[in-house]
CSV table of N, CA and C and ligand atoms in Angstrom, one decimal:
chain,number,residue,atom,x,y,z
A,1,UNK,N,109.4,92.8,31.9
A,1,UNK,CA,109.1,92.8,33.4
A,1,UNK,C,110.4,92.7,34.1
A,2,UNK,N,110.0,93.3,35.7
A,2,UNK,CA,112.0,93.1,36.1
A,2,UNK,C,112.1,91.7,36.8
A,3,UNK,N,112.9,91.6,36.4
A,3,UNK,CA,113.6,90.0,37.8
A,3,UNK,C,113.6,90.7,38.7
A,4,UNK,N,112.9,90.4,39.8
A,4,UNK,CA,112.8,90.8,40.9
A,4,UNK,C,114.1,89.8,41.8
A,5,UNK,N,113.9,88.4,41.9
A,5,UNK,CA,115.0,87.6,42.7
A,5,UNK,C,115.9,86.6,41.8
A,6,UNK,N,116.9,86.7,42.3
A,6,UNK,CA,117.9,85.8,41.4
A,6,UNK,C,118.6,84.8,42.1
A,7,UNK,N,119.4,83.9,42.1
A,7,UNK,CA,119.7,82.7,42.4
A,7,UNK,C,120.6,81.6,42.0
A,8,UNK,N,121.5,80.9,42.4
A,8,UNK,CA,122.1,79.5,41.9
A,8,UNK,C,122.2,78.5,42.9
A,9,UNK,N,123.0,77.5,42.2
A,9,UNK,CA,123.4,76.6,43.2
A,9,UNK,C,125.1,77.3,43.6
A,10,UNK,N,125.4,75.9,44.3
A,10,UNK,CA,126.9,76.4,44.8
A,10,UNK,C,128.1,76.4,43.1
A,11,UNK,N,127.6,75.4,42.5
A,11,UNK,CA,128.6,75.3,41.2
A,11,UNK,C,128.1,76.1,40.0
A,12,UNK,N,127.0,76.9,40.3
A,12,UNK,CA,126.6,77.8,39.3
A,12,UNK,C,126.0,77.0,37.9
A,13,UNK,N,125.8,75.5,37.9
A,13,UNK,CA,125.2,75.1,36.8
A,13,UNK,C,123.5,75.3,37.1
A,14,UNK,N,123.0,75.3,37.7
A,14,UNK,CA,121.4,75.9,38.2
A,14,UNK,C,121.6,77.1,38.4
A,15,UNK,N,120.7,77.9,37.5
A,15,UNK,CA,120.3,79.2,38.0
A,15,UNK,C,118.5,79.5,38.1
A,16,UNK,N,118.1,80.4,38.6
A,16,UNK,CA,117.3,80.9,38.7
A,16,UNK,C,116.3,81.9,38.7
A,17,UNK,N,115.1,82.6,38.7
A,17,UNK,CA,115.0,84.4,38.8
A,17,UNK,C,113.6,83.7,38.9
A,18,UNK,N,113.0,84.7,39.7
A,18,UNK,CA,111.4,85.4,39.8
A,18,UNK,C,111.0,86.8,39.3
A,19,UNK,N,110.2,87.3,38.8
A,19,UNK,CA,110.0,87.8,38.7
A,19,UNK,C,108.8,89.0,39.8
A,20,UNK,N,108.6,87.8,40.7
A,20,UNK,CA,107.9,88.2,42.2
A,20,UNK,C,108.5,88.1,43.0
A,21,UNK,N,108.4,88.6,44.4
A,21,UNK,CA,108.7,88.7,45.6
A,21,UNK,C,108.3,87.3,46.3
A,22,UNK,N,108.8,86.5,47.2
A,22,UNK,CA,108.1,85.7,48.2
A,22,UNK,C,106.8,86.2,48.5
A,23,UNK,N,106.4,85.2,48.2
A,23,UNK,CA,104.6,85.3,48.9
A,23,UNK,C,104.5,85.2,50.6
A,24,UNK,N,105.9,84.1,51.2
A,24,UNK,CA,106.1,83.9,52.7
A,24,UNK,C,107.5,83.0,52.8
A,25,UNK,N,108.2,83.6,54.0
A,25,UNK,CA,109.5,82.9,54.3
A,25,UNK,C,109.9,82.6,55.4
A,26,UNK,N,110.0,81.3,55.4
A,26,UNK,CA,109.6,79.8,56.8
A,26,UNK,C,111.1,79.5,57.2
A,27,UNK,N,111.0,79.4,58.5
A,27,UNK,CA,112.3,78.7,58.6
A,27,UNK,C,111.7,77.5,59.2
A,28,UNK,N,112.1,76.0,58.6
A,28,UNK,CA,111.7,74.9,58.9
A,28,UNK,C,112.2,74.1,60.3
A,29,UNK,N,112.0,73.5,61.0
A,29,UNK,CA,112.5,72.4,61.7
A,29,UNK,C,112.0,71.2,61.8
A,30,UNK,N,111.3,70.6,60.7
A,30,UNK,CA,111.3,69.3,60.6
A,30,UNK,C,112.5,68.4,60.3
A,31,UNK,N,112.3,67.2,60.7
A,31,UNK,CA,113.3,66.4,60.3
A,31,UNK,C,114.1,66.6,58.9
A,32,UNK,N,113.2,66.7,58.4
A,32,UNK,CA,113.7,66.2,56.7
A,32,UNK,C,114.5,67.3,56.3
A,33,UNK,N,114.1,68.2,57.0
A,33,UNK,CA,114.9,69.5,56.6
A,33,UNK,C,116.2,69.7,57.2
A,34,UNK,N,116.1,69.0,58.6
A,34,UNK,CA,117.6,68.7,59.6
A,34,UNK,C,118.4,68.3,58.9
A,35,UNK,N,118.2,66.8,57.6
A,35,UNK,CA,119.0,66.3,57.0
A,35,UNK,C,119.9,67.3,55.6
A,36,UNK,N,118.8,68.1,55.1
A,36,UNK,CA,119.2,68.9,53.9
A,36,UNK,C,120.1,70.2,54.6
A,37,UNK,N,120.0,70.5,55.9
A,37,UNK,CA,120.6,71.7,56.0
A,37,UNK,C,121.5,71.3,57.4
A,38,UNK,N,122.1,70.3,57.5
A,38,UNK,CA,123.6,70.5,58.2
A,38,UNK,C,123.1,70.3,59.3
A,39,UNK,N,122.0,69.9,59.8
A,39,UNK,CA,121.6,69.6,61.3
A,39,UNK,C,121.0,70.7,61.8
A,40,UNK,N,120.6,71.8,60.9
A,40,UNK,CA,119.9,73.2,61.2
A,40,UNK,C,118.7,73.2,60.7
A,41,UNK,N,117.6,74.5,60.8
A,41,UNK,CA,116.2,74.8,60.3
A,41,UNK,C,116.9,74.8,58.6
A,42,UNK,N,115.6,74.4,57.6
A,42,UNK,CA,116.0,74.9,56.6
A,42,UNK,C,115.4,76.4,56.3
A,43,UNK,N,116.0,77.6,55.7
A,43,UNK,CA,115.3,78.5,55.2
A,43,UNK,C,114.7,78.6,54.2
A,44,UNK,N,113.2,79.0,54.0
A,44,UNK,CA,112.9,78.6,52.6
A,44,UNK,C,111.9,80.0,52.3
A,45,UNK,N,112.2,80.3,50.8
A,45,UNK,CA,111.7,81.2,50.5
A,45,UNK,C,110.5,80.8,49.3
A,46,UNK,N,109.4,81.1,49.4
A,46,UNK,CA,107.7,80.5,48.9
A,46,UNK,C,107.5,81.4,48.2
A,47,UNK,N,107.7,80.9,46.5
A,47,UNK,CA,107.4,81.9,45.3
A,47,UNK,C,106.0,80.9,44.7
A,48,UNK,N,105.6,82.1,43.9
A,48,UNK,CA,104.5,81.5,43.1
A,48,UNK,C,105.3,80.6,41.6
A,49,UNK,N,104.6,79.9,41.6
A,49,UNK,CA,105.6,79.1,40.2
A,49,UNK,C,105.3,80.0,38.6
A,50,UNK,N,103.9,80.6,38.5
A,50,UNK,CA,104.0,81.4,37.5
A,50,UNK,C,104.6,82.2,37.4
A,51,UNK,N,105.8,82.4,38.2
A,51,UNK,CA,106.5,84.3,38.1
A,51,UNK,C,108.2,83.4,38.1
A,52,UNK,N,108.3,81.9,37.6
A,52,UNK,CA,109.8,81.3,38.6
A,52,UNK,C,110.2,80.7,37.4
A,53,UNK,N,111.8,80.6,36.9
A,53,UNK,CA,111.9,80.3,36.5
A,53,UNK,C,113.6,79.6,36.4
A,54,UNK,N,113.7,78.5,35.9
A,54,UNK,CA,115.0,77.3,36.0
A,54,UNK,C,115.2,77.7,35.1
A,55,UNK,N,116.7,77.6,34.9
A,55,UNK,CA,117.9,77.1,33.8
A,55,UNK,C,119.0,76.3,34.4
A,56,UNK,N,119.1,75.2,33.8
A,56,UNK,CA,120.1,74.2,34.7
A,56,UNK,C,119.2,72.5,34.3
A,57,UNK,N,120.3,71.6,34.7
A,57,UNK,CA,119.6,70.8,35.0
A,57,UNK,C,119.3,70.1,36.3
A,58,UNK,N,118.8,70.0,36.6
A,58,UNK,CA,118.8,69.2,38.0
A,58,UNK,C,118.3,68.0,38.7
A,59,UNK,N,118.1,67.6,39.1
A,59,UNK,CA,118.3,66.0,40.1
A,59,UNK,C,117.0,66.1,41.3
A,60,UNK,N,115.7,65.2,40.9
A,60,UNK,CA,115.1,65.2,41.8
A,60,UNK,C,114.8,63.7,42.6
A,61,UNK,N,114.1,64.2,44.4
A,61,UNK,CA,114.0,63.1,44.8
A,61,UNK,C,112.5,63.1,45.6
A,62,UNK,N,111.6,62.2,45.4
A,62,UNK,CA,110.4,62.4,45.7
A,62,UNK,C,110.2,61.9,46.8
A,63,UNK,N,109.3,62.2,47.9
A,63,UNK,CA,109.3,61.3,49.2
A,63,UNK,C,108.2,62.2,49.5
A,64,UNK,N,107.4,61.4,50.9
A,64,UNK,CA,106.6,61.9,51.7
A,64,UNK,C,107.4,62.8,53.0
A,65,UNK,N,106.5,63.6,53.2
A,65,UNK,CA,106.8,64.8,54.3
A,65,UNK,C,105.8,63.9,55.7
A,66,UNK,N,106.6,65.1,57.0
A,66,UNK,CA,106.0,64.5,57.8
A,66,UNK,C,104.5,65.2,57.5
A,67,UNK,N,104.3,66.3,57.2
A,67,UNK,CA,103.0,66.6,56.9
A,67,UNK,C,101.6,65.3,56.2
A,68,UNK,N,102.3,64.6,55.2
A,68,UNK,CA,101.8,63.7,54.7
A,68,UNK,C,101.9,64.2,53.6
A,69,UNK,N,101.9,65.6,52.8
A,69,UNK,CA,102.2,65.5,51.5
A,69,UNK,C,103.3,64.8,50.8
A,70,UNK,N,102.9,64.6,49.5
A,70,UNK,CA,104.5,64.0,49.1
A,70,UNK,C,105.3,65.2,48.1
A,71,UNK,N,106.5,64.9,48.6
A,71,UNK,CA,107.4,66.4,48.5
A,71,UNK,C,108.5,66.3,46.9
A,72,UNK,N,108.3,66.5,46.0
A,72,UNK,CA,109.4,66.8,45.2
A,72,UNK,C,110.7,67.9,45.8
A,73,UNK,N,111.8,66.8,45.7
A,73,UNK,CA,113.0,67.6,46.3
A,73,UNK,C,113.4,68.1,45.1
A,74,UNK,N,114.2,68.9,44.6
A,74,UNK,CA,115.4,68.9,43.6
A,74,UNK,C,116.8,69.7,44.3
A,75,UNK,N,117.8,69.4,43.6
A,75,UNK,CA,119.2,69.8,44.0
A,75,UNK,C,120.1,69.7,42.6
A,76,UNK,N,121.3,70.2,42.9
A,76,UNK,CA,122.3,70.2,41.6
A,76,UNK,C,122.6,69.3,41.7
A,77,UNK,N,122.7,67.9,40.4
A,77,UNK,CA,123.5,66.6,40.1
A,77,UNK,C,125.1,66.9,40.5
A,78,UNK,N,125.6,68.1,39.9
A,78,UNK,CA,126.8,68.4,40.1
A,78,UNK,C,127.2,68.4,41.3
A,79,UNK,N,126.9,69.5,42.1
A,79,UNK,CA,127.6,70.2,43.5
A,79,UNK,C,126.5,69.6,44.7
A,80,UNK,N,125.3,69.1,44.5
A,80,UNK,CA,124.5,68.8,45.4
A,80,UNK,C,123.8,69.6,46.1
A,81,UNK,N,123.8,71.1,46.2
A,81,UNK,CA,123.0,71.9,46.7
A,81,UNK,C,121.3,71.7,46.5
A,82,UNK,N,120.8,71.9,47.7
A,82,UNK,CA,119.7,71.7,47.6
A,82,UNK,C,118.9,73.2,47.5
A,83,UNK,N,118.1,72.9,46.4
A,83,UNK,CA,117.6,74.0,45.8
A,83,UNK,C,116.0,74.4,45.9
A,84,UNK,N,115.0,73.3,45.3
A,84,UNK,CA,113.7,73.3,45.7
A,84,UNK,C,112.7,72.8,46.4
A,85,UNK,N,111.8,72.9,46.3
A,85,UNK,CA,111.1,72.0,46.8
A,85,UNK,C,109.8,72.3,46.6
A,86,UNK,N,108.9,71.4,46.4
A,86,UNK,CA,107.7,71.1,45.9
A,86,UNK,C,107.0,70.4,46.4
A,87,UNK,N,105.8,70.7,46.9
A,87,UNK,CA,104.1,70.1,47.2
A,87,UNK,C,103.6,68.8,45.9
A,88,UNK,N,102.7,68.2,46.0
A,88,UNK,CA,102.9,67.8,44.5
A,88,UNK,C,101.2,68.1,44.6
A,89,UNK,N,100.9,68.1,45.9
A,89,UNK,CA,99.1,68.6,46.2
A,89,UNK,C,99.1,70.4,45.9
A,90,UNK,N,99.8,71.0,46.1
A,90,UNK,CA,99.9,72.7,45.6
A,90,UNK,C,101.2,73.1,44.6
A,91,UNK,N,101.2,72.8,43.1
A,91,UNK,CA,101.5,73.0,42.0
A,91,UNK,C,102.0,74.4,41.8
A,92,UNK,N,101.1,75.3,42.6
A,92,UNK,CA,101.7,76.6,42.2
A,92,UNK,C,102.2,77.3,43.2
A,93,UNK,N,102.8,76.1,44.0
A,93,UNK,CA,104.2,77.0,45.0
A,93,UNK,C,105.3,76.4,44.3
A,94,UNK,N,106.7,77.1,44.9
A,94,UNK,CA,107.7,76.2,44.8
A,94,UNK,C,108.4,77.1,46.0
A,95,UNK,N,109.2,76.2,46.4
A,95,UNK,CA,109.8,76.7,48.3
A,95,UNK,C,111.3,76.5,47.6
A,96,UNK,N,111.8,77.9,47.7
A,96,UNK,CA,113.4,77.7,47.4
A,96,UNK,C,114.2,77.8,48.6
A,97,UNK,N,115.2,77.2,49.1
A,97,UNK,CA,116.5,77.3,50.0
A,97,UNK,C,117.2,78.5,49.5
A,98,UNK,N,117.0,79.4,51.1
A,98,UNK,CA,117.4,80.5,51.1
A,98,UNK,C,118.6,81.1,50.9
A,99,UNK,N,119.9,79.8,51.0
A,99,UNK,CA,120.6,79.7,50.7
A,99,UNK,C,121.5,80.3,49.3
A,100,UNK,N,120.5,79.8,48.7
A,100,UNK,CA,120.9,79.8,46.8
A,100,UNK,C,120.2,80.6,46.5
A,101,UNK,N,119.7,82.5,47.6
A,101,UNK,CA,119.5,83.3,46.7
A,101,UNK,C,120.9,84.5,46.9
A,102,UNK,N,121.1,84.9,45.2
A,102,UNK,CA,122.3,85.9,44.9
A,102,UNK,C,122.5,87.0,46.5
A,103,UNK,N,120.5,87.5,46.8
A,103,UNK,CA,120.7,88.2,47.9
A,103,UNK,C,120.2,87.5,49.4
A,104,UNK,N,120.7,86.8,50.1
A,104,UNK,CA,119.7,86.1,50.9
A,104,UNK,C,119.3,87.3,52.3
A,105,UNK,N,119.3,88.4,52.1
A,105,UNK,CA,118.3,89.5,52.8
A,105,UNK,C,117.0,89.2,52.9
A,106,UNK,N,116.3,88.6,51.3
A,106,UNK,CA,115.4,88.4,51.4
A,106,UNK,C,114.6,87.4,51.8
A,107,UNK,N,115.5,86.3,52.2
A,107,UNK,CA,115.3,85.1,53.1
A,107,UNK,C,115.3,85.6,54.7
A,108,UNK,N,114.8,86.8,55.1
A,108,UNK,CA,114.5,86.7,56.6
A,108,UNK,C,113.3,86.1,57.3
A,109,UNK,N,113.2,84.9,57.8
A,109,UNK,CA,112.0,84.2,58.2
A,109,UNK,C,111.3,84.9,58.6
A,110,UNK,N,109.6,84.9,58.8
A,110,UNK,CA,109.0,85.4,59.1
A,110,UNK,C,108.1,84.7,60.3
A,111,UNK,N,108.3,83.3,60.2
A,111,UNK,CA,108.3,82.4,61.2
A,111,UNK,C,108.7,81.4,61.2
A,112,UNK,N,108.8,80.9,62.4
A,112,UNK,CA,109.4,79.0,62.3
A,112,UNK,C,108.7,78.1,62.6
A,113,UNK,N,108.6,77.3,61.7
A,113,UNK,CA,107.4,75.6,61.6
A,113,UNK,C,108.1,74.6,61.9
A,114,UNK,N,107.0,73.4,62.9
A,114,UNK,CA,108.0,72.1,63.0
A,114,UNK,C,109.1,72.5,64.4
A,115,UNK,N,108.5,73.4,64.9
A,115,UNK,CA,109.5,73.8,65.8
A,115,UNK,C,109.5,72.7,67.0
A,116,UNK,N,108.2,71.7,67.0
A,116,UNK,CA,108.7,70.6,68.2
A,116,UNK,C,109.5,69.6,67.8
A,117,UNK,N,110.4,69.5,66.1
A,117,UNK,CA,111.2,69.0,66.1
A,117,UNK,C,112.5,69.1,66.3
A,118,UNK,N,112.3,70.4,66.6
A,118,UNK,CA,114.0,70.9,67.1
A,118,UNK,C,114.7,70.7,68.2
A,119,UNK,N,116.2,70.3,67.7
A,119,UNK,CA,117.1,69.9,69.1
A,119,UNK,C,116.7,71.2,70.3
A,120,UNK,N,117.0,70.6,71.2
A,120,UNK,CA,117.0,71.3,72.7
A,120,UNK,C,117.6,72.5,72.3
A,121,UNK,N,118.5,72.4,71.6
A,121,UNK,CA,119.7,73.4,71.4
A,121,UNK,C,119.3,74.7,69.8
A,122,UNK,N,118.0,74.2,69.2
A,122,UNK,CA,117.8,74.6,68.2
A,122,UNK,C,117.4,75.9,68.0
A,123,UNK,N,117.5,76.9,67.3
A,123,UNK,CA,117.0,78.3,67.3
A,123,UNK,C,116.0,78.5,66.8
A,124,UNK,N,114.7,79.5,67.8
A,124,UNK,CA,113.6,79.5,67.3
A,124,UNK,C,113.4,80.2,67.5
A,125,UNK,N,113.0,81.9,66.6
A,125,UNK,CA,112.4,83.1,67.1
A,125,UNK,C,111.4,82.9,67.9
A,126,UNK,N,111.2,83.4,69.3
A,126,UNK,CA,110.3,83.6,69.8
A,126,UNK,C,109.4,84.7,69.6
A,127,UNK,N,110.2,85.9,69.2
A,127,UNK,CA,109.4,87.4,68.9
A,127,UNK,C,108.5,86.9,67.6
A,128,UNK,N,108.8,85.7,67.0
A,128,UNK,CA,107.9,85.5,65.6
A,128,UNK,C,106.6,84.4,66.3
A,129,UNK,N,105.4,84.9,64.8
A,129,UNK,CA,104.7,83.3,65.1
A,129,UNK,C,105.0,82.6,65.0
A,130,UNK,N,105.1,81.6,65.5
A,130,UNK,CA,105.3,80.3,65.3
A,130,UNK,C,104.9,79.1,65.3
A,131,UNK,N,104.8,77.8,64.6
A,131,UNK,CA,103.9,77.4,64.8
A,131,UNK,C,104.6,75.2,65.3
A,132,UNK,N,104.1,74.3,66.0
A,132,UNK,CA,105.0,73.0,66.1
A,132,UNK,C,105.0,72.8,65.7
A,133,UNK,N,103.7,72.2,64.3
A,133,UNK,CA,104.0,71.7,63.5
A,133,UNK,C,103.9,72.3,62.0
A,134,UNK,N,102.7,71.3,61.0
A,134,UNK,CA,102.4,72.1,60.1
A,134,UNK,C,101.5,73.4,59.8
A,135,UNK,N,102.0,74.7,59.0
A,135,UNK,CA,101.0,75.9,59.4
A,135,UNK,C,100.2,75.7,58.1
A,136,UNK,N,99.1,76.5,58.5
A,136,UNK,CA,98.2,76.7,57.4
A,136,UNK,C,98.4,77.1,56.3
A,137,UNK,N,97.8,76.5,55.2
A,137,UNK,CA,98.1,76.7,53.6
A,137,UNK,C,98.2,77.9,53.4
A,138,UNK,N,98.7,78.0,52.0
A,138,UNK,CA,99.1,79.7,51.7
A,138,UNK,C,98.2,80.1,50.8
A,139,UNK,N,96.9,80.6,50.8
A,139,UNK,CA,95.8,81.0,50.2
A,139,UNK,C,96.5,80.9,49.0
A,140,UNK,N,95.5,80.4,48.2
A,140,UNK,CA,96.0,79.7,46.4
A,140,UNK,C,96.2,81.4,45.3
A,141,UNK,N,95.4,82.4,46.0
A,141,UNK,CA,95.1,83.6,45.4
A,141,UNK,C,95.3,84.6,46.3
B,1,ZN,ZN1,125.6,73.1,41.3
B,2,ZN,ZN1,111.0,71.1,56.8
């Protein structure tokens, strides 16, 4: 089958590939995300976990979201890039930072969530949906 998307961190000891396309691609403005991405939205690209695949090791940190789910972070022990992220209630997403893909073309948001947590100053497609806070689940099928 082909790798459709490919990926690292910044030090190249994490890598990654899907063999699918994003199912959906969010640009975030929740807090938590302010802190992982430099005071910006995070971008995040939503693969199915059956088609995804790690090589590397990596470093995770578990916490609750403002949604109320609790979120598996992961990032490189080495270089610190933050790389995934995980539901622990929906198992068969995994939300990668758009950042750490080889092509990040395919990180063009499709909408922005959490957008009443954005500074005054924060960028929000208006031409997109969008939604304040959390959007509706990503049909399991
Ligand atoms: Zn690294
Ligand atoms: Zn967020």
């Amino acid at each position: 089958m082909a790798t459709f998307v490919t990926g690292r961190c910044f030090c190249g000891a994490v890598r990654f590939q899907s063999e699918k396309r994003p199912v959906a691609v969010r640009a975030c403005w929740c807090r938590d995300c302010q802190y992982l991405s430099s005071g910006n939205a995070s971008i995040n690209a939503i693969f199915k976990t059956e088609a995804f695949e790690i090589t590397g090791e990596v470093s995770e940190y578990v916490s609750r979201a403002d949604s109320g789910n609790v979120m598996r972070r992961r990032f490189c022990p080495r270089c610190g890039t933050p790389l995934f992220s995980e539901s622990l209630s929906r198992p068969n997403l995994i939300v990668v930072r758009v950042g750490a893909l080889d092509d990040p073309e395919i990180g063009r948001p499709e909408n922005f969530i959490w957008t009443a947590s954005s500074p005054s100053w924060g960028f929000v497609d208006s031409e997109l949906p969008n939604c304040d806070g959390q959007p509706a689940a990503i049909p399991r099928h």
